PDB file of C-alpha atoms and ligand atoms in Angstrom:
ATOM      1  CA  UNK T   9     -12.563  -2.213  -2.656  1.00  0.00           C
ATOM      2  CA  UNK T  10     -13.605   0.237  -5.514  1.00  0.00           C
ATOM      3  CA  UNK T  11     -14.109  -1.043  -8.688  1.00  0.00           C
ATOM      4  CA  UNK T  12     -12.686   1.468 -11.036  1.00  0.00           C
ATOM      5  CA  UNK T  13     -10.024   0.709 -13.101  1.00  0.00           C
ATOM      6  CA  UNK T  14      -7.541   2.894 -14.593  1.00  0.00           C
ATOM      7  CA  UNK T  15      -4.761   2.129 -17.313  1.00  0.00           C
ATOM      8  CA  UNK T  16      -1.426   2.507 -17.146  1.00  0.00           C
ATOM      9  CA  UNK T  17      -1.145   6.261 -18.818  1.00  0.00           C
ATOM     10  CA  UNK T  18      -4.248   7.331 -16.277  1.00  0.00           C
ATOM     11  CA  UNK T  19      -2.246   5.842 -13.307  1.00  0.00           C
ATOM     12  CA  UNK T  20       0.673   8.142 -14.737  1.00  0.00           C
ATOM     13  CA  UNK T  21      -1.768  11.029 -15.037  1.00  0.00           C
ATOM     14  CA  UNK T  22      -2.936  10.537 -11.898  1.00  0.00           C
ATOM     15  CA  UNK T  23       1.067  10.768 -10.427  1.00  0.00           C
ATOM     16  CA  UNK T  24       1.716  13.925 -12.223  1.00  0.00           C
ATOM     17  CA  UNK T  25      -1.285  15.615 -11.567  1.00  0.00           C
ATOM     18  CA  UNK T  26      -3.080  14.278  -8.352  1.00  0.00           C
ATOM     19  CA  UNK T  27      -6.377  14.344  -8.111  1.00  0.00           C
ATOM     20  CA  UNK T  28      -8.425  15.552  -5.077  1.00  0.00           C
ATOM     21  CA  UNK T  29      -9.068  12.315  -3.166  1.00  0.00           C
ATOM     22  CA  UNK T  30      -6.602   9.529  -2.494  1.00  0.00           C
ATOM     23  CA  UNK T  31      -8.829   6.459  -3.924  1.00  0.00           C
ATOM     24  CA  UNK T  32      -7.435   2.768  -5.126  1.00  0.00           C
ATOM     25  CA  UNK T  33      -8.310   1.840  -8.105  1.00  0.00           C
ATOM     26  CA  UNK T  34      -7.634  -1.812  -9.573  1.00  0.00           C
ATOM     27  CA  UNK T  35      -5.417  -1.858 -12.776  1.00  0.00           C
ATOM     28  CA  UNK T  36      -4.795  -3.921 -15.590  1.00  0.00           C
ATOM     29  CA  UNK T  37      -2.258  -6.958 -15.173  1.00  0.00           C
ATOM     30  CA  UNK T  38       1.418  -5.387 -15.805  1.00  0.00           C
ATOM     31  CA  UNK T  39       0.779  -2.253 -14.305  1.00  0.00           C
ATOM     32  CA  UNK T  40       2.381  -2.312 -11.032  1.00  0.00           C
ATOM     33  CA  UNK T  41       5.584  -4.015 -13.165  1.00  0.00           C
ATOM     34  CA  UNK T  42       5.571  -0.978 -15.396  1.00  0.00           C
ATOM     35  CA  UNK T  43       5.411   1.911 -12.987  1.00  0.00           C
ATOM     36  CA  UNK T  44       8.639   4.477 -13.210  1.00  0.00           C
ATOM     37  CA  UNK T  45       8.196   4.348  -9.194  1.00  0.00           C
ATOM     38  CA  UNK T  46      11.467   5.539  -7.853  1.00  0.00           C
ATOM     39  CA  UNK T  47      12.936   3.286  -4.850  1.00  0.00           C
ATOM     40  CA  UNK T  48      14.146   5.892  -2.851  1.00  0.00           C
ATOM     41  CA  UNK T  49      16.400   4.823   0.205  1.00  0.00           C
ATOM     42  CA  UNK T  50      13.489   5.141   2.474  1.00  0.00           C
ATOM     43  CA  UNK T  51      11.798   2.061   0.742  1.00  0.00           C
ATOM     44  CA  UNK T  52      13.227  -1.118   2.483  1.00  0.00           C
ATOM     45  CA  UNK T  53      12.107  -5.030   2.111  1.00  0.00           C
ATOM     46  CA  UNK T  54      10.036  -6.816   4.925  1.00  0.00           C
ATOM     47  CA  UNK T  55      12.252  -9.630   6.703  1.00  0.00           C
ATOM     48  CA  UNK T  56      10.791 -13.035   6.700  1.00  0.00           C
ATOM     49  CA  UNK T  57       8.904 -12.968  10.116  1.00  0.00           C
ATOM     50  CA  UNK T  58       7.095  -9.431   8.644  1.00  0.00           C
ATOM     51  CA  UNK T  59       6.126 -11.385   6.212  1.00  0.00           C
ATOM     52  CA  UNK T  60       4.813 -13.998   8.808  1.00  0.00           C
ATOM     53  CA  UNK T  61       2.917 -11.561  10.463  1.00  0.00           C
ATOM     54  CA  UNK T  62       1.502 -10.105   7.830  1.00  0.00           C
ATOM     55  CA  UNK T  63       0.278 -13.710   6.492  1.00  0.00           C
ATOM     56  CA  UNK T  64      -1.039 -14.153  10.480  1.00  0.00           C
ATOM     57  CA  UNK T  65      -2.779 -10.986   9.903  1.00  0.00           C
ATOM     58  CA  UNK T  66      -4.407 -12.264   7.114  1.00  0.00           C
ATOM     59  CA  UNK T  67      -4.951 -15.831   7.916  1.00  0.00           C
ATOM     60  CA  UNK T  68      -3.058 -17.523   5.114  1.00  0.00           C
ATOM     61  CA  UNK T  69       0.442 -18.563   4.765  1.00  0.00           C
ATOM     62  CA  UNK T  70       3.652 -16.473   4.095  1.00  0.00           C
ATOM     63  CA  UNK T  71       3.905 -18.419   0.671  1.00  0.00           C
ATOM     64  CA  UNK T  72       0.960 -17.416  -0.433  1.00  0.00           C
ATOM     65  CA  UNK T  73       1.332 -13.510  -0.539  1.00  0.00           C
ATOM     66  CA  UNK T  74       2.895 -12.049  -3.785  1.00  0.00           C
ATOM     67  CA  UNK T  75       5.711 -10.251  -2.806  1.00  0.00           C
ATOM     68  CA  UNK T  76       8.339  -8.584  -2.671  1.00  0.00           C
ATOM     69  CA  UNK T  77       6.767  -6.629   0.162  1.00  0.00           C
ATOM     70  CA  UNK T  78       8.480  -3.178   0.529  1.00  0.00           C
ATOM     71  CA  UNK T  79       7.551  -0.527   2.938  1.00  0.00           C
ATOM     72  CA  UNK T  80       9.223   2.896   3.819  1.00  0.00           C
ATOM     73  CA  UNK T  81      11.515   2.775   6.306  1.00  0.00           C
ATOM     74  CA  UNK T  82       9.917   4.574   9.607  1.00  0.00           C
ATOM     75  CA  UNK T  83       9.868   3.654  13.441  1.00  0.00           C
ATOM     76  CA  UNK T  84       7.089   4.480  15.691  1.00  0.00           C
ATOM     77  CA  UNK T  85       7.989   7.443  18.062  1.00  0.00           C
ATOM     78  CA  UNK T  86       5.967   5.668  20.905  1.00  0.00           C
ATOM     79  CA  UNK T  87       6.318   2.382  20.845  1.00  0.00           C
ATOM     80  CA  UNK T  88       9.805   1.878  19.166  1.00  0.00           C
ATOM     81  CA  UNK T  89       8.096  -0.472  16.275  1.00  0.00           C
ATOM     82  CA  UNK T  90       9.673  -0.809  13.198  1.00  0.00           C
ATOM     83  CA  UNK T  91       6.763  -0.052  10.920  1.00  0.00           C
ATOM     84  CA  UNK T  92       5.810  -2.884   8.069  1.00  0.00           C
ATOM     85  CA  UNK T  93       3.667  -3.925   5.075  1.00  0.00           C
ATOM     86  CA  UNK T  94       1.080  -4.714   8.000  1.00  0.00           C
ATOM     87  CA  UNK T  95       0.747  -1.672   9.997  1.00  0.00           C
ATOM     88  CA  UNK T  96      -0.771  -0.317   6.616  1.00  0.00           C
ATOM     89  CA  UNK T  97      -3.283  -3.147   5.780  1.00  0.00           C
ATOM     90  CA  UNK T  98      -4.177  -2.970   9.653  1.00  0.00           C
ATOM     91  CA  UNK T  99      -4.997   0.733   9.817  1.00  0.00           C
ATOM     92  CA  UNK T 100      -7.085   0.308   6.492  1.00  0.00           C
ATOM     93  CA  UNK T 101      -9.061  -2.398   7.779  1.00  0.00           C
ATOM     94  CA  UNK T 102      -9.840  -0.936  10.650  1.00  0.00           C
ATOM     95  CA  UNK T 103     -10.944   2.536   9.147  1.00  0.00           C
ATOM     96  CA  UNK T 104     -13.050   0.449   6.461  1.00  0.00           C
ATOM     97  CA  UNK T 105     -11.011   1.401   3.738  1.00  0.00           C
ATOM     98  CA  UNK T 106     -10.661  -2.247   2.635  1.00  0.00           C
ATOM     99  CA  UNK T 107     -12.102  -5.541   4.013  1.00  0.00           C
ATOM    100  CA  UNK T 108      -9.696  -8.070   5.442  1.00  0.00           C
ATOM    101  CA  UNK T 109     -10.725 -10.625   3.180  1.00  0.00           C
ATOM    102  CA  UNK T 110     -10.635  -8.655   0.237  1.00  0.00           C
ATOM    103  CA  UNK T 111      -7.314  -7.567   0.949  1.00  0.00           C
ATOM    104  CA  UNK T 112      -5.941 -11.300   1.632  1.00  0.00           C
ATOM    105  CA  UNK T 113      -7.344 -12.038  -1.418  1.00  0.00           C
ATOM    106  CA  UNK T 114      -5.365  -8.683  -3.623  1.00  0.00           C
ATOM    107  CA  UNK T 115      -1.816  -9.083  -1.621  1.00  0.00           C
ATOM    108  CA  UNK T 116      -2.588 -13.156  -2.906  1.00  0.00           C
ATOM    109  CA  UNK T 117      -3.049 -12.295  -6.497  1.00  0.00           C
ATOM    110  CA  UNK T 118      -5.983 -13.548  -6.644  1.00  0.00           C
ATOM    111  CA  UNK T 119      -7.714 -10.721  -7.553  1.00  0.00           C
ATOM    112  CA  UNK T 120      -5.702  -8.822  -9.899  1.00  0.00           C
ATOM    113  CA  UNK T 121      -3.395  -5.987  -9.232  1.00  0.00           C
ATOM    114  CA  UNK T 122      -4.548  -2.396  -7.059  1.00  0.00           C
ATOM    115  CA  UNK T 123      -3.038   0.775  -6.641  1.00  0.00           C
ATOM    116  CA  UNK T 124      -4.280   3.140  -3.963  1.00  0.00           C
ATOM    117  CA  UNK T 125      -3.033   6.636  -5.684  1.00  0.00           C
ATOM    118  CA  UNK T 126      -2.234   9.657  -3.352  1.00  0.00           C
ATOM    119  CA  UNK T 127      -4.772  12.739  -3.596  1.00  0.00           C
ATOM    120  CA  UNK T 128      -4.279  16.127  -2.839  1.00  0.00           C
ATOM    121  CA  UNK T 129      -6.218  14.818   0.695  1.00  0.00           C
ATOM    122  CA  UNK T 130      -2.716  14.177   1.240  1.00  0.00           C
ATOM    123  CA  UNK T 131      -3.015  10.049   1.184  1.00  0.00           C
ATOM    124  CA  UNK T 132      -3.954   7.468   3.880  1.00  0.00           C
ATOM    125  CA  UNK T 133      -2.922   7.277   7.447  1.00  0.00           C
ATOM    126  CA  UNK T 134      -1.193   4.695   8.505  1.00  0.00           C
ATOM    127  CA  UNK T 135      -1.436   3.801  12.510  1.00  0.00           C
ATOM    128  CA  UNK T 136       1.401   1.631  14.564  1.00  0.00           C
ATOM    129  CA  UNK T 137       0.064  -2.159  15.225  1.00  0.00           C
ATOM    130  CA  UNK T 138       1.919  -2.553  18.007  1.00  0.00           C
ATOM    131  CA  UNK T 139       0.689   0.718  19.791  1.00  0.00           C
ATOM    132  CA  UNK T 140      -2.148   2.054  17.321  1.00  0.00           C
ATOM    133  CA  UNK T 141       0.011   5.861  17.363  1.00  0.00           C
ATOM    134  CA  UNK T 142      -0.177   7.781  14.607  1.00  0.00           C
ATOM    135  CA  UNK T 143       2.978   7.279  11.960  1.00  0.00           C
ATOM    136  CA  UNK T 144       4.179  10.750  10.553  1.00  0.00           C
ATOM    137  CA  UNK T 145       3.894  10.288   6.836  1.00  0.00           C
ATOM    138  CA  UNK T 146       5.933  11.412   3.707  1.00  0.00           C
ATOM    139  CA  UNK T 147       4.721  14.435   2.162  1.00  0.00           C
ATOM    140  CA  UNK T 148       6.535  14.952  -1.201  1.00  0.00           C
ATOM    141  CA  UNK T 149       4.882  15.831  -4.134  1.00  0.00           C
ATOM    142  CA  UNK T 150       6.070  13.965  -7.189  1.00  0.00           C
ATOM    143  CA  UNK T 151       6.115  10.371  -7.272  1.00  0.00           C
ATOM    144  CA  UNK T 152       6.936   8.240  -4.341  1.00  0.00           C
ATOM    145  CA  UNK T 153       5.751   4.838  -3.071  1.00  0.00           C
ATOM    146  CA  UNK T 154       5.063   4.080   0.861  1.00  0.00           C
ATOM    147  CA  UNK T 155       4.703   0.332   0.212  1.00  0.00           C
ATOM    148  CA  UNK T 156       4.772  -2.177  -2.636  1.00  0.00           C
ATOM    149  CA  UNK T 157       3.692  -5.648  -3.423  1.00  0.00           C
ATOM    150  CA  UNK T 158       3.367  -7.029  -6.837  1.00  0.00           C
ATOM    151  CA  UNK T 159       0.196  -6.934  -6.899  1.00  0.00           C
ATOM    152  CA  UNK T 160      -0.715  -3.906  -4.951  1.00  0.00           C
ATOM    153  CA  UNK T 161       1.148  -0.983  -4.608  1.00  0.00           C
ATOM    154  CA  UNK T 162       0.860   2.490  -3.256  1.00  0.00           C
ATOM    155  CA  UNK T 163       1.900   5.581  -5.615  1.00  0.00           C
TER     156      UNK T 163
HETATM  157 ZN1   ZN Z  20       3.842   2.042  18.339  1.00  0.00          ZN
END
């Protein structure tokens, strides 16, 4: 991952006024905690055997990740999925965006808290894991979240 940091008011910057390139940035302990980020009705909370797919994902153990893992609600148009947490850690480690490890070791806390901020690019793709289709994302301006973990989140 980057190694940037931002504080809290840049992360709040950052949401108001995007900048050009959707980037993750780690932040200072707290931060995720202290963001104003709505929970719209499309945010929903992984069930349990998400969460053990994820942690399969990642080789470790459900216990281990920091949630509460919320993702926006969407289904796959293909494949019928019900999209989770880890249909957007797959698609980033497969496009290089993040290494597996490193990511097992952020959504463990053990490697402080990240926050991939949406550019004007229009933010990250996200692809099915059951079917590898392309998921439709939000596109609202303003400030929105498309998944959440305490100690990563997505603004
Ligand atoms: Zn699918």
């Amino acid at each position: 991952m980057e190694q940037a940091q931002l504080t809290l008011d840049e992360v709040l910057e950052y949401v108001k006024n995007r900048p050009d390139t959707t980037r993750t940035y780690q932040v200072p302990q707290g931060v995720i905690a202290a963001l104003p980020l709505s929970e719209p009705p499309h945010m929903r909370l992984l069930g349990a055997s998400e969460v053990q797919e994820l942690a399969d994902y990642l080789d470790t153990s459900p216990s281990s990740l920091k949630g509460p893992f919320k993702v926006f609600d969407a289904t796959c148009s293909s494949c019928g999925r019900r999209i989770t947490f880890l249909d957007f850690a797959k698609t980033a480690v497969e496009l290089g965006m993040h290494a597996k490890e490193a990511l097992r070791d952020v959504l463990t806390g053990k490697n402080g808290e990240w926050i991939t901020i949406r550019g004007r690019d229009g933010g990250r793709p996200v692809a099915c894991a059951g079917c590898g289709h392309a998921v439709p994302r939000l596109k609202m301006n303003g400030s929105y979240s498309e998944y959440s973990s305490s100690s990563y989140a997505y603004a």
